[in-house]
PDB file of C-alpha atoms in Angstrom:
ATOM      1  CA  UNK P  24     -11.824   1.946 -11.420  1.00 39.00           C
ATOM      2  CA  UNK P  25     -14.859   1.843  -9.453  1.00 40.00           C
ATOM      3  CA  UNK P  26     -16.761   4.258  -7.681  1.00 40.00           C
ATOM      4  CA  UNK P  27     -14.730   3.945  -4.507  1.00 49.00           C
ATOM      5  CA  UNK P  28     -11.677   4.376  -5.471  1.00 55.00           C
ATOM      6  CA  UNK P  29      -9.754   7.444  -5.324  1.00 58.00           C
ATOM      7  CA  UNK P  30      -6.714   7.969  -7.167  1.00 65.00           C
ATOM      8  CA  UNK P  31      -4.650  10.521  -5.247  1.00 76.00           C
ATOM      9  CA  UNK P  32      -2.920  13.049  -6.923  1.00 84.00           C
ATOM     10  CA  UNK P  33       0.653  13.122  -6.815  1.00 91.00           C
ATOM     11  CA  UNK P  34       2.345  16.521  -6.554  1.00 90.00           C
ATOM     12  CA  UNK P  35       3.929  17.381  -9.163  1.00 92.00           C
ATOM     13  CA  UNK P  36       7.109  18.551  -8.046  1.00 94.00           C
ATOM     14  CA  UNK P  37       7.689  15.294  -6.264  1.00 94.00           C
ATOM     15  CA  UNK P  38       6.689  13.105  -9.460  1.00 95.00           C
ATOM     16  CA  UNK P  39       9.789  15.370 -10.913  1.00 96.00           C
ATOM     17  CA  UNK P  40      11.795  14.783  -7.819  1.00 95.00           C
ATOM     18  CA  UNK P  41      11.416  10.592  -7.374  1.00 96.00           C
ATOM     19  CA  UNK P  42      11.820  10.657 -12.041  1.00 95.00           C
ATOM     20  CA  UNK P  43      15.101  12.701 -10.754  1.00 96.00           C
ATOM     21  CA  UNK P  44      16.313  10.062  -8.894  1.00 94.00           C
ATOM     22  CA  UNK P  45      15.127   7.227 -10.947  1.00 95.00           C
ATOM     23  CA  UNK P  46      12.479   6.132  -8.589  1.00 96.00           C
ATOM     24  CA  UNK P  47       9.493   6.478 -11.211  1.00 96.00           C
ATOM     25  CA  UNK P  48      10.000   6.537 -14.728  1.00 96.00           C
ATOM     26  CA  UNK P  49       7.236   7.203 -17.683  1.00 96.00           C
ATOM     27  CA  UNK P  50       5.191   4.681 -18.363  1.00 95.00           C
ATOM     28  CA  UNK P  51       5.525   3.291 -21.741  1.00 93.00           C
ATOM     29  CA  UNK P  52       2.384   1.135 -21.941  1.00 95.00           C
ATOM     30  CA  UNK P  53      -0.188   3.091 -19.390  1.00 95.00           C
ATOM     31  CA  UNK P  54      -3.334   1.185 -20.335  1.00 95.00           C
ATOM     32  CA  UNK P  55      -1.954  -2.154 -20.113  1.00 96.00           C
ATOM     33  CA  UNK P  56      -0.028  -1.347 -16.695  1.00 95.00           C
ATOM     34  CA  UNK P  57      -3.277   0.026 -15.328  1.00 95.00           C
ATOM     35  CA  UNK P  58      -5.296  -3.314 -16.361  1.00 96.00           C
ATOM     36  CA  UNK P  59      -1.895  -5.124 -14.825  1.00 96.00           C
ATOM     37  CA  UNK P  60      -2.400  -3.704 -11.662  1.00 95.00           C
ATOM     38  CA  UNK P  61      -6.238  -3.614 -10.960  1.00 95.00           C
ATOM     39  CA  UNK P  62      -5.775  -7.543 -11.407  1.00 97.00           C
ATOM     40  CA  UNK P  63      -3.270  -7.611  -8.813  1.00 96.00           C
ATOM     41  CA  UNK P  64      -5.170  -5.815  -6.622  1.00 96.00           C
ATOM     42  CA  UNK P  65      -7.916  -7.800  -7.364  1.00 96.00           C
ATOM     43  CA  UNK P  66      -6.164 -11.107  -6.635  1.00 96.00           C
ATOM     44  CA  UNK P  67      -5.072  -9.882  -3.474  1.00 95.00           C
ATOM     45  CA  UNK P  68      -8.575  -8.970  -2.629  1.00 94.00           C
ATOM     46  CA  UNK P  69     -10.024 -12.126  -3.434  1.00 95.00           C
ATOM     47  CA  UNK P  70      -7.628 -13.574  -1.401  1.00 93.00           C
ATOM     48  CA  UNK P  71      -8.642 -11.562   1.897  1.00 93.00           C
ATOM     49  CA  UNK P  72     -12.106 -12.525   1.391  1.00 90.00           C
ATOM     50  CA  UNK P  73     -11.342 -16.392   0.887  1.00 90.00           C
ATOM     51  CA  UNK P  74     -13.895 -18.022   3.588  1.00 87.00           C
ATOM     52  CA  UNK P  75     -12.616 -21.096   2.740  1.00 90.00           C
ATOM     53  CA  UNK P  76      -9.053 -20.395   3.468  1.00 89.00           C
ATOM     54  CA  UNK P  77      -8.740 -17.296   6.005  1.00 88.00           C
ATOM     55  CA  UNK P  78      -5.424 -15.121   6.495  1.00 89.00           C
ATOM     56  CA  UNK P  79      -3.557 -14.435   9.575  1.00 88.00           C
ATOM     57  CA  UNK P  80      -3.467 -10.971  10.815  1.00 89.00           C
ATOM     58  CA  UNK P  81       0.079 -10.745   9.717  1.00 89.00           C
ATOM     59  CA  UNK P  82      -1.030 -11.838   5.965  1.00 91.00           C
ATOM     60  CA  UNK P  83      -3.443  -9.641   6.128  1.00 93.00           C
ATOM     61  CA  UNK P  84      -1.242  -6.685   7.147  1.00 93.00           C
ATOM     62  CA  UNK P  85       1.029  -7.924   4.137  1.00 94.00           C
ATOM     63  CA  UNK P  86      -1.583  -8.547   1.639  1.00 96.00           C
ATOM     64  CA  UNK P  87      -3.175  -4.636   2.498  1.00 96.00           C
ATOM     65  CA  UNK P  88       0.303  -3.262   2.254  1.00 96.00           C
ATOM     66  CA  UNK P  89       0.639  -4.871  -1.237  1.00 96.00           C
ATOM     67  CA  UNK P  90      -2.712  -2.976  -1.998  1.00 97.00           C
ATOM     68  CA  UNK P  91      -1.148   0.332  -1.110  1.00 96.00           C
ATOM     69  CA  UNK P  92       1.567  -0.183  -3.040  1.00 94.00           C
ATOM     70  CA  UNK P  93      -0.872  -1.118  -5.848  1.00 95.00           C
ATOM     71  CA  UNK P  94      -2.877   2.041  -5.269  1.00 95.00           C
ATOM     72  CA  UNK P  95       0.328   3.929  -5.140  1.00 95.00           C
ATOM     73  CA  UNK P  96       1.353   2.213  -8.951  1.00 95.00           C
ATOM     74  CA  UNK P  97      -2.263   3.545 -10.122  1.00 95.00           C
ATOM     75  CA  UNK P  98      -1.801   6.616  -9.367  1.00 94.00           C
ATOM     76  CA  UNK P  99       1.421   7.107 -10.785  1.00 95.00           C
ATOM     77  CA  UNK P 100      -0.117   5.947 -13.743  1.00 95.00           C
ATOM     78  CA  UNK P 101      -2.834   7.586 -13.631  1.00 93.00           C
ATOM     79  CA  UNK P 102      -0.264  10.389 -14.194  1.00 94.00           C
ATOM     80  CA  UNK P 103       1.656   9.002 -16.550  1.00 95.00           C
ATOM     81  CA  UNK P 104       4.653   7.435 -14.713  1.00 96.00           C
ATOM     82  CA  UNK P 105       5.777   4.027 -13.292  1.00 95.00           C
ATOM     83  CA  UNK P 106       8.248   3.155  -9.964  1.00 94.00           C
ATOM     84  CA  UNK P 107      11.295   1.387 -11.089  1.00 93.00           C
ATOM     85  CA  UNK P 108      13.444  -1.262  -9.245  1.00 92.00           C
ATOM     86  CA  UNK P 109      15.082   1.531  -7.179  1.00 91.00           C
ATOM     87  CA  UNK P 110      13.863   1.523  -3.965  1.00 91.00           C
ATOM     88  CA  UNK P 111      10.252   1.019  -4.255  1.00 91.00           C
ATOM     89  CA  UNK P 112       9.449   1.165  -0.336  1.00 90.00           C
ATOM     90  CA  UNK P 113      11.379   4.166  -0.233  1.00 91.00           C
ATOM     91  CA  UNK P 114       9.775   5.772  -3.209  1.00 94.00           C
ATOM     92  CA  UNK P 115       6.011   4.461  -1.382  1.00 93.00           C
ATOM     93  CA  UNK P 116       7.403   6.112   1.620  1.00 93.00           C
ATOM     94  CA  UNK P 117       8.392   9.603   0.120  1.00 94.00           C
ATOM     95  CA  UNK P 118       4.551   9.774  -2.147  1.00 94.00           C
ATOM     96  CA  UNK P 119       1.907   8.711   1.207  1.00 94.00           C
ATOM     97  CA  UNK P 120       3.884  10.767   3.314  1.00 89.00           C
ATOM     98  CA  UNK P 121       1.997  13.683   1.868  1.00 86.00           C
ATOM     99  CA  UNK P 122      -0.899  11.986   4.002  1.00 90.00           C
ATOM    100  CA  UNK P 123       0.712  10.522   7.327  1.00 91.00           C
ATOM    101  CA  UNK P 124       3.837  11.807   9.108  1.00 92.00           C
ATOM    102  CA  UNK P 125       6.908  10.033   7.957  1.00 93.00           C
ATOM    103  CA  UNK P 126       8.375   8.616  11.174  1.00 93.00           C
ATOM    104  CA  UNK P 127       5.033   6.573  11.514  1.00 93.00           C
ATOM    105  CA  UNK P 128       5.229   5.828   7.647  1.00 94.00           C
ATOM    106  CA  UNK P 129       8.751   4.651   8.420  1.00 92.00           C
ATOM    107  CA  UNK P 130       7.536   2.382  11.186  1.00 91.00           C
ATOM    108  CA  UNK P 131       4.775   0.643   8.910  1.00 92.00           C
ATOM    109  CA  UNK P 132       7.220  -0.364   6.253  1.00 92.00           C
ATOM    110  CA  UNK P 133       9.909  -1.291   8.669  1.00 90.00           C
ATOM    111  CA  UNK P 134       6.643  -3.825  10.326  1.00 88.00           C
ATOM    112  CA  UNK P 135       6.101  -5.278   6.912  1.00 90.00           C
ATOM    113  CA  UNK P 136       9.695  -5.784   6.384  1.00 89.00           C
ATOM    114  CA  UNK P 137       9.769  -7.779  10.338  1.00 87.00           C
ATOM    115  CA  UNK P 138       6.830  -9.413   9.541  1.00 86.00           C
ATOM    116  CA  UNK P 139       8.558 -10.577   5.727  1.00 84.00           C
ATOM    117  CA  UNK P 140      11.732 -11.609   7.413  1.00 84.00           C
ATOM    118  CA  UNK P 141      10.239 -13.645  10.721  1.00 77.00           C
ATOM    119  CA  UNK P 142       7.757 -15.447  11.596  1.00 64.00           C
ATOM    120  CA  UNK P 143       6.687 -12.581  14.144  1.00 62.00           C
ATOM    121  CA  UNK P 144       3.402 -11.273  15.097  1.00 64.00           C
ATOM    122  CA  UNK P 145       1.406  -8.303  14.385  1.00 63.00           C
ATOM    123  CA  UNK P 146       1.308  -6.234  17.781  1.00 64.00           C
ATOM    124  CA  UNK P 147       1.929  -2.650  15.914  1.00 82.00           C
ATOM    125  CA  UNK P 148      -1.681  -1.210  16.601  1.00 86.00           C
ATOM    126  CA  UNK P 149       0.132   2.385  15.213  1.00 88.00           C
ATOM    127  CA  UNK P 150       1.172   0.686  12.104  1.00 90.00           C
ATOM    128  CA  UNK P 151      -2.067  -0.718  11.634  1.00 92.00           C
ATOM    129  CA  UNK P 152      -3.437   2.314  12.012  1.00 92.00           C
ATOM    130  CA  UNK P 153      -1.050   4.118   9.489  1.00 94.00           C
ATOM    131  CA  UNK P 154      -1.901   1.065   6.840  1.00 95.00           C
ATOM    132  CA  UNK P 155      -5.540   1.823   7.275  1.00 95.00           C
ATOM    133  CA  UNK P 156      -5.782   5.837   6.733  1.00 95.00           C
ATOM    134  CA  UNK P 157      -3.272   5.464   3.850  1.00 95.00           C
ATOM    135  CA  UNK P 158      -5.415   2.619   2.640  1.00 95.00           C
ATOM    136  CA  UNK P 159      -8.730   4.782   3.021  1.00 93.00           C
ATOM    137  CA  UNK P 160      -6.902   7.885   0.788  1.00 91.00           C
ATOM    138  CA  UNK P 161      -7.443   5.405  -1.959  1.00 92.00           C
ATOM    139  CA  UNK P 162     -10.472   3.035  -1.128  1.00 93.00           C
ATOM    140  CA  UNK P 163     -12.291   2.851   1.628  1.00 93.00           C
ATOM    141  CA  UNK P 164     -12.511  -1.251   1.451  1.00 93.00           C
ATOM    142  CA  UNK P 165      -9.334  -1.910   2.024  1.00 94.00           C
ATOM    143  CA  UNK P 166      -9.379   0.666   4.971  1.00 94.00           C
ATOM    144  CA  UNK P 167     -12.174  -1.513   6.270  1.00 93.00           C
ATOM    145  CA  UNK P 168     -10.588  -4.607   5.718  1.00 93.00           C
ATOM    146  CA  UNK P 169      -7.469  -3.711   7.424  1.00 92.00           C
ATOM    147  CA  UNK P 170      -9.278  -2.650  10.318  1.00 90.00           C
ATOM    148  CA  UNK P 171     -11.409  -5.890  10.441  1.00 90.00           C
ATOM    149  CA  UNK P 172      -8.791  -7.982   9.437  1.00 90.00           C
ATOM    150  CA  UNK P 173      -5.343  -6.264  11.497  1.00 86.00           C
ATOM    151  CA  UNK P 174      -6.334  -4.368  14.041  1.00 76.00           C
ATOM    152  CA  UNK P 175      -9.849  -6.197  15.719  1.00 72.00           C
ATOM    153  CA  UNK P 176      -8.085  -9.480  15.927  1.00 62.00           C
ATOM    154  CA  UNK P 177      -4.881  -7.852  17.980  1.00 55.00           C
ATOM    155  CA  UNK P 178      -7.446  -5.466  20.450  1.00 53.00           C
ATOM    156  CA  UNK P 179      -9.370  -8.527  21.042  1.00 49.00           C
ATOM    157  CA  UNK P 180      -6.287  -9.853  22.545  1.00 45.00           C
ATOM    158  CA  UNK P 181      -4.266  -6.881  23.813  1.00 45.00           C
ATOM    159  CA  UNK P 182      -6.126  -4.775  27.023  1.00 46.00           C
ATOM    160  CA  UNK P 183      -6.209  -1.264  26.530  1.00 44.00           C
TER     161      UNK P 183
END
């Protein structure tokens, strides 16, 4: 990881609660997870910076959310565990919520999921918002990038 990044610790008596209810389980190959998902995230940087082919607001707000939930699988590693197939935006909700209330937590998943299932538009400035503070717990240049790529474009076009 580089210097930027910080892995958030996970309490520990919620990384017993989500391994509980089979949210997380341990990690079997931690190294090669860890490489796994630093490429993804990666990828999905090199893909926000892409001059040559720029992303919508609303990709942007997906691509960033992907990061969290990158940041999110790091940490667990970091710590030994891994999320499972059962409900992963549930289990991201219950671990940032130690950083942002949940009803606003609630509200940026439940954007990401209108934005996956329409072709709407990003007009949640308070999502946004949540995406980037989460985002800036773990690196502060995706925390910039949502709030270049998100949020400017929509108070360019929305009056205060």
């Amino acid at each position: 990881m580089t210097d930027l990044n910080r892995p958030m610790p996970i309490d520990t008596a919620l990384i017993k609660a989500l391994h509980y209810t089979d949210q997380i389980k341990p990690a079997s190959q931690v190294a090669f997870d860890l490489a796994q998902q630093e490429q993804h995230l990666y990828r999905l940087r090199q893909r926000l910076l892409d001059t040559s082919n720029p992303v919508s607001p609303e990709q942007a707000y997906l691509a960033l959310y992907d990061c969290l939930f990158r940041h999110v699988s790091i940490a667990l590693l970091a710590q030994g565990y891994q999320l499972t197939e059962r409900q992963p935006h549930q289990t991201l909700r219950r671990i940032v919520r130690q950083s942002a209330p949940d009803t606003q937590v609630q509200k940026m998943i439940a954007h990401r999921h209108a934005l996956k299932k329409t072709a709407g538009s990003l007009d949640c400035e308070r999502s946004i918002a949540t995406l980037t503070k989460l985002l800036n717990d773990y690196d502060i240049r995706d925390a910039q990038a949502c709030q270049t790529l998100c949020l400017l474009p929509i108070q360019r076009i929305v009056p205060s």
